[in-house]
Structure formats: structure tokens, C-alpha cells
Amino acid sequence: MLLIRLTFESLSFAFNSLRANKLRTLLSLLGITIGIFAIISVFTVIDSLERGIRESLSGLGSNMIYVAKWPWTPPEGETEYPWWRYMNRPSPELEEAEEIVRRANTVENAAFLFGFSRTVQAGSDNMDNVTVMATTHAMYDVWNLDVEKGRYFTESEMRNGTPVAVIGADIEKELFSGMNALDRVMKIQGHKFRVIGVYRRKGQDAFGNTMDKNIHISVMKSMNMVDIRNRDIGQTICIKARPNVDSERFKAEIEGIMRTLRRLKPVEDNDFALNEVSLISSRFDQFFKVFNMAGAIIGGFSILVGGFGIANIMFVSVKERTKIIGIQKSLGAKRYFILLEFIFEAIVLSVIGGLVGLLLIYIGTLIITYSTEFEITLTVVNIIKGLVISSVIGFLAGFMPARSAARLDPVIAINSL
């Protein structure tokens, strides 16, 4: 109980000292505010960027494999992308996707897709360089597509090459002036398509991709528009694993089926790539580790400068209150009381500066989030980090001045000028 009472008394002395020296307090706050702002803002931006990238990667599916001509990342142990090894590979085909579904035991579904850019016209309005995705019906299940209005095309519509399309929210807004696009007709490369569905607006992901600006049509209909047999336009087979299937078993089965379909000999290398989200995710893990370390070092120097400022102010405060310290000690104040008084004063000063820095960061996150498409969030973890760092810096900066105050001789202190 005595320790608690002394703690509250020390805090009271600290607040009174801060109120009595407003200008000095403000100058001390600026140093620690800038330091906390620097280090926590770096952590906040990095965390928001990491969260956005991981959400974008999760949209590709953690339980999926993308069979393609080109691998997403360089081979393990290599820093440069050896494109010359892959340029003569054959592109995946629709028949291969169908065979994978028929033969595999670990596969829930597989979809074939590719993309190309075209000018799209509806009445007198048109849009240039619109991404047209040619897909099979299975894409609806594999990517868990979210159709807000209307529906996705059926298996029979896909097989028959029915000229129907599902469009993104931005396409509806710009091409059809925001009016309901269902059952409206648009032209792609001179071919008429009836709009049967509109995707729910999602916005851009961390890589700048968005479904809002895409148009999905059936693969069979696109055969009349693009020569995919002799051109590489990103043909990909998206394969979704069954629930609770071991990832290594899933990958091994897909690799075996593809090697069989391509009639590769045991000594021959794969002429296809099995791309997984985990490959990209592991690369980003290393990137964010380095980025966090660099941010901590840069922000650490800023917070260190703020700590020196507090230490300097605390030494001045001890010098000014030498007589008061002498009176307190002559009246029976213990050393640890004086020690706690100045340490608490430094911690309170530092935490207030940290709170101001966190407030500035929060205001900045609101401005950036509402003025751009990049969402930045000041998390509870980073708030706690900021307060802990402020408290630690305050303690370290105030300990030596507090120690020197606690060791003053009361007689000498009272008689000091």
C-alpha cells in the first residue's frame, strides 16, 4: 500500500512539473512524437502492405495449383529468371484440364482460362483495352466468383459457345452509364454478347488486379476470336484440391498426370510449371523481414534522438529542483521516492509524446484510406508497440537523471544556488 501511495504521489509531482514548464514539455514532446511517428508509421505501412498482399494471394487460393507455361518465380537457388528455358514450352490446353478432372483423385475441380484485351462497344459508348477472360464453367467454382446480379454461364452455354458474358462492376458503370446491364447487348471484336451477370464490386488488390474491369466469356466462343493453338496468351489450368488433401500428394498427382499427358520420359524435365501461392508467399516472407528490420533501424534512430531530448530536459529539471529535492529528503523522503518521481515524469512525458505521434498516424491513415484505394490500418498491436516503446524510452531517458537526483545530499541540495 505504501508503494502504491508513493507511486501516485510521484505521478502527481510529475504532472505538476509538466504543467509548470509548458514550453519545455512541448519541446520534449516534439522529439518523442516525431520518433514514435517515424517508427510506428513504418510498421503500419508495412503491415498494411503485407496484409493487402496476403489477402490478394489468398484470393488465388491456398489449396490450388496453376498449371502454366511460365513459372511465377525463378527456380530455387537462382536469382535471375531463366526465360529462355521456358519460351519453347507448349501452352496448357482445354483437353488437359478435362483429363486432369477425370483422372485425379485429389482434385475437386479444374478450370481452363486465358485472357486478351479488346475494345468493347455498347451502343455509342465504347471502352478500349478491356481485359476479356475466356474461361470454362468450372471457373465459377474454382475461384468462388461472386455474381451480384444475374448469373454465371452454364456448362451447356460454355460447350455450345453461346454469346453470353459476365461483366465487372466498372464495365457496367462506364459502358452502360451505370444502368442495369442485364440482358443488354455489347460487341467484342464484332461479336455480339448478351450480358447475363455482373460481379460484385471488389476494388483493386495489392497487385493492381481487379475483377471490376474484366469481362468473362466462354472458352468455346472465344475460339472464334483468338487462335490459342498457335499463340501464347497466358493459357492456364486452375486446379482446386479436395478439402483436407495433403498438398504434396496433390501436387505429385497433378505432376504425374501432366507428364503422362505430355508423354514425357522419366529422364526428361517437366515442360510445364506448377505454380502455387505458397511459392510467392515464401518470397514475400523474406522481403517483409528485411523491410521490417530496415524500418525498425530507421525509426530507431528517430526515437533515440527523442530519448536524448527527454534525458537532457530531465537533467535540467533535476538542476532546477535541487532545493526542493533537498527539502523532500530532509523531511524523510526516501531515495526510491525521488527516483520514482523523476522516472515517472520522464515516462509520462514520453507516453504523451507517443500518444500524439499515434494520433497523427491515425489521422494520416484515414486521409490515405479515403483519398486512395490503398487501405492503411493502425492496428492495436502497433498502438501497443508505440506505447511500450514510449514507456521504455522514457524509463531509459529518465533513469540517470532520476538516479542523480535520488543520490543528492539533502544539506548540499538545500544550500545550492
Short mmCIF file of C-alpha atoms in Angstrom, two decimals:
data_model
loop_
_atom_site.label_atom_id
_atom_site.label_comp_id
_atom_site.label_asym_id
_atom_site.label_seq_id
_atom_site.Cartn_x
_atom_site.Cartn_y
_atom_site.Cartn_z
CA MET A 1 0.00 0.00 0.00
CA LEU A 2 2.85 2.35 0.81
CA LEU A 3 4.41 1.70 -2.59
CA ILE A 4 1.08 2.40 -4.34
CA ARG A 5 0.65 5.66 -2.40
CA LEU A 6 4.19 6.73 -3.24
CA THR A 7 3.59 5.84 -6.88
CA PHE A 8 0.53 8.09 -7.07
CA GLU A 9 2.37 10.88 -5.29
CA SER A 10 5.27 10.55 -7.73
CA LEU A 11 2.84 10.73 -10.66
CA SER A 12 1.25 13.84 -9.12
CA PHE A 13 4.66 15.52 -8.79
CA ALA A 14 5.44 14.57 -12.37
CA PHE A 15 2.21 16.07 -13.79
CA ASN A 16 2.65 19.24 -11.75
CA SER A 17 6.17 19.63 -13.11
CA LEU A 18 4.98 19.15 -16.68
CA ARG A 19 2.21 21.74 -16.26
CA ALA A 20 4.61 24.23 -14.69
CA ASN A 21 7.02 24.04 -17.65
CA LYS A 22 4.70 24.01 -20.68
CA LEU A 23 7.22 25.21 -23.28
CA ARG A 24 9.89 22.78 -22.15
CA THR A 25 7.31 20.00 -22.07
CA LEU A 26 6.18 20.85 -25.61
CA LEU A 27 9.74 20.80 -26.94
CA SER A 28 10.38 17.46 -25.26
CA LEU A 29 7.13 16.07 -26.67
CA LEU A 30 8.12 17.01 -30.21
CA GLY A 31 11.20 14.80 -30.16
CA ILE A 32 9.43 11.69 -28.92
CA THR A 33 6.35 12.42 -31.10
CA ILE A 34 8.47 12.52 -34.24
CA GLY A 35 10.29 9.36 -33.17
CA ILE A 36 7.10 7.37 -32.49
CA PHE A 37 5.52 8.75 -35.65
CA ALA A 38 8.52 7.60 -37.69
CA ILE A 39 8.84 4.08 -36.33
CA ILE A 40 5.14 3.19 -35.94
CA SER A 41 4.18 4.71 -39.30
CA VAL A 42 6.77 2.46 -40.96
CA PHE A 43 5.36 -0.58 -39.15
CA THR A 44 1.80 0.46 -40.05
CA VAL A 45 2.53 0.89 -43.75
CA ILE A 46 4.46 -2.39 -43.89
CA ASP A 47 1.72 -4.27 -42.03
CA SER A 48 -0.99 -2.83 -44.29
CA LEU A 49 1.01 -3.65 -47.41
CA GLU A 50 1.67 -7.17 -46.15
CA ARG A 51 -1.99 -7.70 -45.26
CA GLY A 52 -3.09 -6.48 -48.70
CA ILE A 53 -0.64 -8.76 -50.49
CA ARG A 54 -1.58 -11.78 -48.41
CA GLU A 55 -5.29 -11.14 -48.98
CA SER A 56 -4.61 -10.88 -52.71
CA LEU A 57 -2.67 -14.14 -52.62
CA SER A 58 -5.40 -15.86 -50.61
CA GLY A 59 -7.80 -14.86 -53.39
CA LEU A 60 -5.76 -17.08 -55.70
CA GLY A 61 -6.44 -20.00 -53.38
CA SER A 62 -4.12 -21.65 -50.88
CA ASN A 63 -5.32 -25.10 -51.96
CA MET A 64 -4.81 -24.56 -55.67
CA ILE A 65 -2.23 -25.25 -58.34
CA TYR A 66 -1.92 -23.24 -61.55
CA VAL A 67 -0.56 -25.25 -64.47
CA ALA A 68 1.05 -22.86 -66.93
CA LYS A 69 3.85 -22.50 -69.45
CA TRP A 70 5.76 -19.97 -67.33
CA PRO A 71 6.66 -20.38 -63.62
CA TRP A 72 5.80 -17.44 -61.37
CA THR A 73 9.19 -17.33 -59.68
CA PRO A 74 12.78 -18.26 -60.60
CA PRO A 75 13.88 -21.81 -59.71
CA GLU A 76 15.01 -22.28 -56.12
CA GLY A 77 18.59 -21.16 -55.65
CA GLU A 78 18.54 -18.85 -58.69
CA THR A 79 18.14 -15.08 -58.55
CA GLU A 80 17.53 -14.41 -62.27
CA TYR A 81 14.51 -15.62 -64.19
CA PRO A 82 15.75 -18.02 -66.95
CA TRP A 83 13.04 -17.21 -69.50
CA TRP A 84 14.97 -18.86 -72.33
CA ARG A 85 14.31 -22.28 -70.76
CA TYR A 86 10.56 -21.85 -70.98
CA MET A 87 9.88 -19.98 -74.21
CA ASN A 88 9.57 -23.14 -76.35
CA ARG A 89 7.29 -24.99 -73.96
CA PRO A 90 3.76 -25.85 -75.15
CA SER A 91 0.89 -23.94 -73.57
CA PRO A 92 -1.73 -25.81 -71.48
CA GLU A 93 -4.85 -26.92 -73.35
CA LEU A 94 -8.53 -27.32 -72.55
CA GLU A 95 -8.35 -31.07 -73.09
CA GLU A 96 -5.62 -31.34 -70.45
CA ALA A 97 -7.84 -29.62 -67.89
CA GLU A 98 -10.65 -32.08 -68.65
CA GLU A 99 -8.30 -35.06 -68.38
CA ILE A 100 -6.99 -33.87 -65.02
CA VAL A 101 -10.53 -33.80 -63.61
CA ARG A 102 -11.24 -37.27 -64.99
CA ARG A 103 -8.03 -38.92 -63.76
CA ALA A 104 -7.19 -37.23 -60.46
CA ASN A 105 -8.39 -38.38 -57.05
CA THR A 106 -7.25 -35.29 -55.13
CA VAL A 107 -8.86 -32.73 -57.47
CA GLU A 108 -12.23 -31.16 -56.73
CA ASN A 109 -12.42 -29.16 -59.96
CA ALA A 110 -10.25 -27.62 -62.67
CA ALA A 111 -10.83 -24.68 -64.97
CA PHE A 112 -9.12 -23.53 -68.15
CA LEU A 113 -8.68 -19.84 -68.90
CA PHE A 114 -6.74 -17.26 -70.86
CA GLY A 115 -7.07 -13.53 -71.38
CA PHE A 116 -6.80 -10.92 -74.10
CA SER A 117 -7.54 -7.20 -74.49
CA ARG A 118 -10.19 -5.82 -76.82
CA THR A 119 -12.30 -2.74 -77.44
CA VAL A 120 -15.84 -3.24 -76.16
CA GLN A 121 -18.81 -1.36 -77.55
CA ALA A 122 -22.38 -0.89 -76.33
CA GLY A 123 -24.48 1.44 -78.46
CA SER A 124 -22.50 4.62 -79.00
CA ASP A 125 -20.26 4.01 -75.96
CA ASN A 126 -17.03 2.04 -76.04
CA MET A 127 -14.11 1.11 -73.79
CA ASP A 128 -10.57 0.39 -75.01
CA ASN A 129 -8.14 -2.26 -73.75
CA VAL A 130 -10.70 -4.14 -71.71
CA THR A 131 -9.48 -7.47 -70.30
CA VAL A 132 -11.59 -10.31 -71.66
CA MET A 133 -11.20 -13.58 -69.76
CA ALA A 134 -12.15 -16.74 -71.65
CA THR A 135 -12.99 -19.39 -69.08
CA THR A 136 -14.72 -22.72 -68.64
CA HIS A 137 -17.82 -23.08 -66.49
CA ALA A 138 -15.72 -24.63 -63.68
CA MET A 139 -14.10 -21.24 -63.03
CA TYR A 140 -17.21 -20.21 -61.09
CA ASP A 141 -16.47 -22.92 -58.53
CA VAL A 142 -12.68 -22.81 -58.61
CA TRP A 143 -12.42 -19.05 -57.93
CA ASN A 144 -15.65 -18.78 -55.88
CA LEU A 145 -16.83 -15.95 -58.12
CA ASP A 146 -19.31 -13.53 -56.56
CA VAL A 147 -22.05 -12.59 -59.05
CA GLU A 148 -24.16 -9.76 -57.59
CA LYS A 149 -26.73 -9.51 -60.37
CA GLY A 150 -27.81 -12.22 -62.77
CA ARG A 151 -25.82 -15.45 -63.07
CA TYR A 152 -22.73 -17.14 -64.49
CA PHE A 153 -22.94 -19.02 -67.80
CA THR A 154 -23.90 -22.70 -67.62
CA GLU A 155 -21.91 -25.75 -68.72
CA SER A 156 -24.10 -26.16 -71.83
CA GLU A 157 -23.72 -22.46 -72.73
CA MET A 158 -19.96 -22.87 -72.43
CA ARG A 159 -19.93 -26.04 -74.60
CA ASN A 160 -22.17 -24.52 -77.23
CA GLY A 161 -20.24 -21.26 -77.37
CA THR A 162 -23.34 -19.23 -76.51
CA PRO A 163 -22.54 -15.49 -76.85
CA VAL A 164 -23.17 -14.51 -73.23
CA ALA A 165 -20.93 -12.58 -70.83
CA VAL A 166 -20.49 -11.77 -67.16
CA ILE A 167 -19.03 -8.31 -66.60
CA GLY A 168 -17.34 -6.38 -63.79
CA ALA A 169 -18.98 -3.53 -61.90
CA ASP A 170 -16.79 -0.89 -63.59
CA ILE A 171 -17.76 -2.19 -67.02
CA GLU A 172 -21.43 -1.76 -66.14
CA LYS A 173 -20.81 1.72 -64.79
CA GLU A 174 -18.72 3.03 -67.70
CA LEU A 175 -20.06 1.12 -70.68
CA PHE A 176 -23.74 1.20 -69.72
CA SER A 177 -23.67 4.56 -67.89
CA GLY A 178 -24.44 2.92 -64.56
CA MET A 179 -27.75 1.48 -65.77
CA ASN A 180 -28.69 -2.16 -65.22
CA ALA A 181 -26.65 -4.09 -67.80
CA LEU A 182 -28.56 -7.39 -67.56
CA ASP A 183 -29.87 -8.57 -70.94
CA ARG A 184 -28.16 -5.64 -72.65
CA VAL A 185 -26.04 -6.33 -75.74
CA MET A 186 -22.42 -5.36 -76.28
CA LYS A 187 -19.91 -6.04 -79.05
CA ILE A 188 -16.44 -7.52 -78.65
CA GLN A 189 -14.38 -7.73 -81.83
CA GLY A 190 -17.57 -7.50 -83.87
CA HIS A 191 -19.24 -10.37 -81.96
CA LYS A 192 -22.44 -9.64 -80.07
CA PHE A 193 -22.70 -10.76 -76.45
CA ARG A 194 -25.67 -10.63 -74.09
CA VAL A 195 -24.86 -9.63 -70.52
CA ILE A 196 -26.23 -12.26 -68.13
CA GLY A 197 -24.38 -11.31 -64.93
CA VAL A 198 -22.50 -8.57 -63.08
CA TYR A 199 -19.80 -9.27 -60.48
CA ARG A 200 -19.90 -7.65 -57.05
CA ARG A 201 -17.52 -4.70 -56.80
CA LYS A 202 -14.26 -5.69 -55.08
CA GLY A 203 -11.75 -2.95 -55.93
CA GLN A 204 -8.09 -3.47 -56.76
CA ASP A 205 -5.90 -5.94 -54.93
CA ALA A 206 -2.31 -5.27 -53.86
CA PHE A 207 -1.03 -6.20 -57.33
CA GLY A 208 -3.36 -3.79 -59.14
CA ASN A 209 -5.64 -6.55 -60.43
CA THR A 210 -9.41 -6.25 -60.26
CA MET A 211 -12.45 -8.19 -61.38
CA ASP A 212 -14.34 -4.90 -61.69
CA LYS A 213 -12.80 -4.20 -65.11
CA ASN A 214 -12.98 -7.74 -66.51
CA ILE A 215 -15.40 -9.48 -68.85
CA HIS A 216 -15.83 -13.27 -68.69
CA ILE A 217 -16.95 -15.20 -71.75
CA SER A 218 -16.94 -18.91 -72.55
CA VAL A 219 -13.80 -20.57 -73.86
CA MET A 220 -15.64 -22.14 -76.82
CA LYS A 221 -16.96 -18.79 -78.04
CA SER A 222 -13.51 -17.25 -77.75
CA MET A 223 -12.10 -19.91 -80.12
CA ASN A 224 -13.70 -17.90 -82.94
CA MET A 225 -11.95 -14.76 -81.78
CA VAL A 226 -8.42 -15.87 -80.81
CA ASP A 227 -6.08 -18.54 -82.17
CA ILE A 228 -4.96 -20.17 -78.93
CA ARG A 229 -3.45 -23.23 -80.64
CA ASN A 230 -0.58 -21.21 -82.09
CA ARG A 231 -0.33 -18.32 -79.63
CA ASP A 232 0.77 -17.94 -76.04
CA ILE A 233 -1.77 -15.68 -74.33
CA GLY A 234 -1.46 -16.93 -70.79
CA GLN A 235 -3.32 -20.22 -71.10
CA THR A 236 -3.64 -21.62 -67.58
CA ILE A 237 -5.28 -24.57 -65.86
CA CYS A 238 -6.52 -23.64 -62.37
CA ILE A 239 -6.86 -26.77 -60.26
CA LYS A 240 -8.66 -26.82 -56.91
CA ALA A 241 -7.84 -29.57 -54.41
CA ARG A 242 -10.39 -31.53 -52.44
CA PRO A 243 -10.80 -30.47 -48.79
CA ASN A 244 -8.17 -31.78 -46.35
CA VAL A 245 -5.98 -33.22 -49.12
CA ASP A 246 -2.24 -33.25 -48.43
CA SER A 247 -0.61 -30.54 -50.57
CA GLU A 248 2.40 -32.69 -51.50
CA ARG A 249 0.17 -35.56 -52.59
CA PHE A 250 -2.00 -33.13 -54.55
CA LYS A 251 1.00 -31.62 -56.35
CA ALA A 252 2.58 -35.03 -57.06
CA GLU A 253 -0.61 -36.33 -58.62
CA ILE A 254 -1.02 -33.29 -60.88
CA GLU A 255 2.61 -33.54 -61.95
CA GLY A 256 2.24 -37.24 -62.75
CA ILE A 257 -0.90 -36.69 -64.81
CA MET A 258 0.63 -33.82 -66.75
CA ARG A 259 3.78 -35.80 -67.50
CA THR A 260 1.60 -38.66 -68.75
CA LEU A 261 -0.47 -36.35 -70.95
CA ARG A 262 2.68 -34.75 -72.37
CA ARG A 263 4.26 -38.22 -72.82
CA LEU A 264 7.46 -37.22 -71.11
CA LYS A 265 10.16 -39.80 -70.48
CA PRO A 266 11.41 -40.33 -66.90
CA VAL A 267 14.71 -38.58 -67.69
CA GLU A 268 13.03 -35.55 -69.27
CA ASP A 269 12.33 -32.36 -67.34
CA ASN A 270 8.80 -31.02 -66.97
CA ASP A 271 7.70 -28.87 -69.89
CA PHE A 272 5.10 -27.15 -67.72
CA ALA A 273 5.08 -25.16 -64.48
CA LEU A 274 3.14 -25.99 -61.34
CA ASN A 275 2.59 -22.62 -59.69
CA GLU A 276 1.47 -22.40 -56.08
CA VAL A 277 0.55 -19.40 -53.96
CA SER A 278 2.94 -20.64 -51.25
CA LEU A 279 5.90 -20.04 -53.60
CA ILE A 280 5.11 -16.34 -53.86
CA SER A 281 4.16 -16.12 -50.20
CA SER A 282 7.54 -17.50 -49.09
CA ARG A 283 9.34 -14.91 -51.23
CA PHE A 284 7.32 -12.14 -49.60
CA ASP A 285 8.14 -13.52 -46.13
CA GLN A 286 11.82 -12.76 -46.69
CA PHE A 287 11.00 -9.38 -48.21
CA PHE A 288 8.91 -8.28 -45.24
CA LYS A 289 11.51 -9.49 -42.73
CA VAL A 290 14.14 -7.27 -44.35
CA PHE A 291 11.67 -4.39 -44.72
CA ASN A 292 10.63 -4.60 -41.06
CA MET A 293 14.24 -4.69 -39.94
CA ALA A 294 15.13 -1.67 -42.07
CA GLY A 295 12.08 0.21 -40.79
CA ALA A 296 12.98 -0.59 -37.18
CA ILE A 297 16.55 0.66 -37.67
CA ILE A 298 15.47 3.89 -39.39
CA GLY A 299 12.70 4.55 -36.89
CA GLY A 300 15.01 3.53 -34.03
CA PHE A 301 17.38 6.40 -34.78
CA SER A 302 14.46 8.83 -34.70
CA ILE A 303 13.19 7.54 -31.37
CA LEU A 304 16.75 7.60 -29.99
CA VAL A 305 17.01 11.30 -30.77
CA GLY A 306 13.74 11.86 -28.92
CA GLY A 307 15.12 9.90 -25.95
CA PHE A 308 18.21 12.10 -25.79
CA GLY A 309 15.93 15.14 -25.77
CA ILE A 310 13.97 13.83 -22.81
CA ALA A 311 17.16 12.91 -20.94
CA ASN A 312 18.51 16.42 -21.48
CA ILE A 313 15.30 18.03 -20.25
CA MET A 314 15.25 15.75 -17.19
CA PHE A 315 18.80 16.74 -16.23
CA VAL A 316 17.73 20.38 -16.46
CA SER A 317 14.66 19.58 -14.35
CA VAL A 318 16.81 17.97 -11.65
CA LYS A 319 19.10 21.01 -11.64
CA GLU A 320 16.16 23.41 -11.23
CA ARG A 321 14.55 21.40 -8.43
CA THR A 322 17.68 20.68 -6.41
CA LYS A 323 16.48 22.70 -3.41
CA ILE A 324 13.06 21.04 -3.49
CA ILE A 325 14.74 17.63 -3.57
CA GLY A 326 16.84 18.63 -0.55
CA ILE A 327 13.71 19.72 1.37
CA GLN A 328 11.92 16.49 0.44
CA LYS A 329 14.82 14.37 1.66
CA SER A 330 15.21 16.39 4.87
CA LEU A 331 11.52 15.73 5.59
CA GLY A 332 12.10 11.99 5.28
CA ALA A 333 11.58 11.26 1.56
CA LYS A 334 13.32 8.03 0.61
CA ARG A 335 15.70 7.68 -2.29
CA TYR A 336 13.33 5.48 -4.25
CA PHE A 337 10.58 8.13 -3.89
CA ILE A 338 12.80 10.72 -5.58
CA LEU A 339 13.88 8.12 -8.11
CA LEU A 340 10.29 7.19 -8.96
CA GLU A 341 9.24 10.85 -9.15
CA PHE A 342 11.68 11.67 -11.95
CA ILE A 343 11.35 8.31 -13.73
CA PHE A 344 7.56 8.67 -13.81
CA GLU A 345 7.92 12.22 -15.06
CA ALA A 346 10.11 11.01 -17.95
CA ILE A 347 7.75 8.09 -18.73
CA VAL A 348 4.64 10.30 -18.64
CA LEU A 349 6.35 12.82 -20.90
CA SER A 350 7.41 10.10 -23.31
CA VAL A 351 4.00 8.36 -23.37
CA ILE A 352 2.20 11.65 -24.02
CA GLY A 353 4.56 12.28 -26.93
CA GLY A 354 3.92 8.73 -28.14
CA LEU A 355 0.13 9.22 -27.97
CA VAL A 356 0.40 12.41 -30.03
CA GLY A 357 2.51 10.53 -32.57
CA LEU A 358 -0.05 7.69 -32.73
CA LEU A 359 -2.85 10.24 -33.17
CA LEU A 360 -1.02 11.80 -36.12
CA ILE A 361 -0.55 8.33 -37.65
CA TYR A 362 -4.26 7.55 -37.21
CA ILE A 363 -5.24 10.81 -38.92
CA GLY A 364 -2.81 10.00 -41.73
CA THR A 365 -4.28 6.51 -42.21
CA LEU A 366 -7.78 7.99 -42.53
CA ILE A 367 -6.62 10.53 -45.12
CA ILE A 368 -4.77 7.92 -47.21
CA THR A 369 -7.55 5.30 -46.95
CA TYR A 370 -10.32 7.68 -48.04
CA SER A 371 -8.32 9.50 -50.72
CA THR A 372 -6.76 6.41 -52.35
CA GLU A 373 -7.61 2.76 -52.93
CA PHE A 374 -4.82 1.65 -50.60
CA GLU A 375 -6.26 0.83 -47.19
CA ILE A 376 -3.95 1.54 -44.23
CA THR A 377 -4.98 0.49 -40.73
CA LEU A 378 -3.37 1.39 -37.42
CA THR A 379 -3.68 -1.92 -35.62
CA VAL A 380 -3.98 -2.50 -31.87
CA VAL A 381 -0.63 -4.31 -31.99
CA ASN A 382 1.11 -1.24 -33.40
CA ILE A 383 -0.62 1.01 -30.86
CA ILE A 384 0.67 -1.21 -28.05
CA LYS A 385 4.11 -1.23 -29.68
CA GLY A 386 4.12 2.58 -29.74
CA LEU A 387 3.11 2.86 -26.08
CA VAL A 388 5.62 0.22 -24.97
CA ILE A 389 8.45 1.84 -26.94
CA SER A 390 7.50 5.25 -25.50
CA SER A 391 7.49 3.87 -21.95
CA VAL A 392 10.84 2.11 -22.39
CA ILE A 393 12.47 5.19 -23.92
CA GLY A 394 11.03 7.32 -21.11
CA PHE A 395 12.40 4.96 -18.48
CA LEU A 396 15.86 4.77 -20.05
CA ALA A 397 16.00 8.52 -20.63
CA GLY A 398 14.85 9.35 -17.12
CA PHE A 399 16.81 6.78 -15.14
CA MET A 400 20.18 8.55 -14.99
CA PRO A 401 18.72 11.99 -14.12
CA ALA A 402 16.47 10.32 -11.53
CA ARG A 403 19.42 8.40 -10.07
CA SER A 404 21.48 11.58 -9.75
CA ALA A 405 18.53 13.31 -8.04
CA ALA A 406 18.00 10.42 -5.61
CA ARG A 407 21.68 10.45 -4.55
CA LEU A 408 21.83 14.17 -3.72
CA ASP A 409 22.93 15.07 -0.20
CA PRO A 410 19.99 16.94 1.44
CA VAL A 411 22.21 19.55 3.16
CA ILE A 412 24.15 20.36 -0.01
CA ALA A 413 20.94 20.36 -2.05
CA ILE A 414 19.15 22.83 0.26
CA ASN A 415 22.14 25.21 0.28
CA SER A 416 22.60 25.08 -3.53
CA LEU A 417 22.08 28.26 -5.54
#
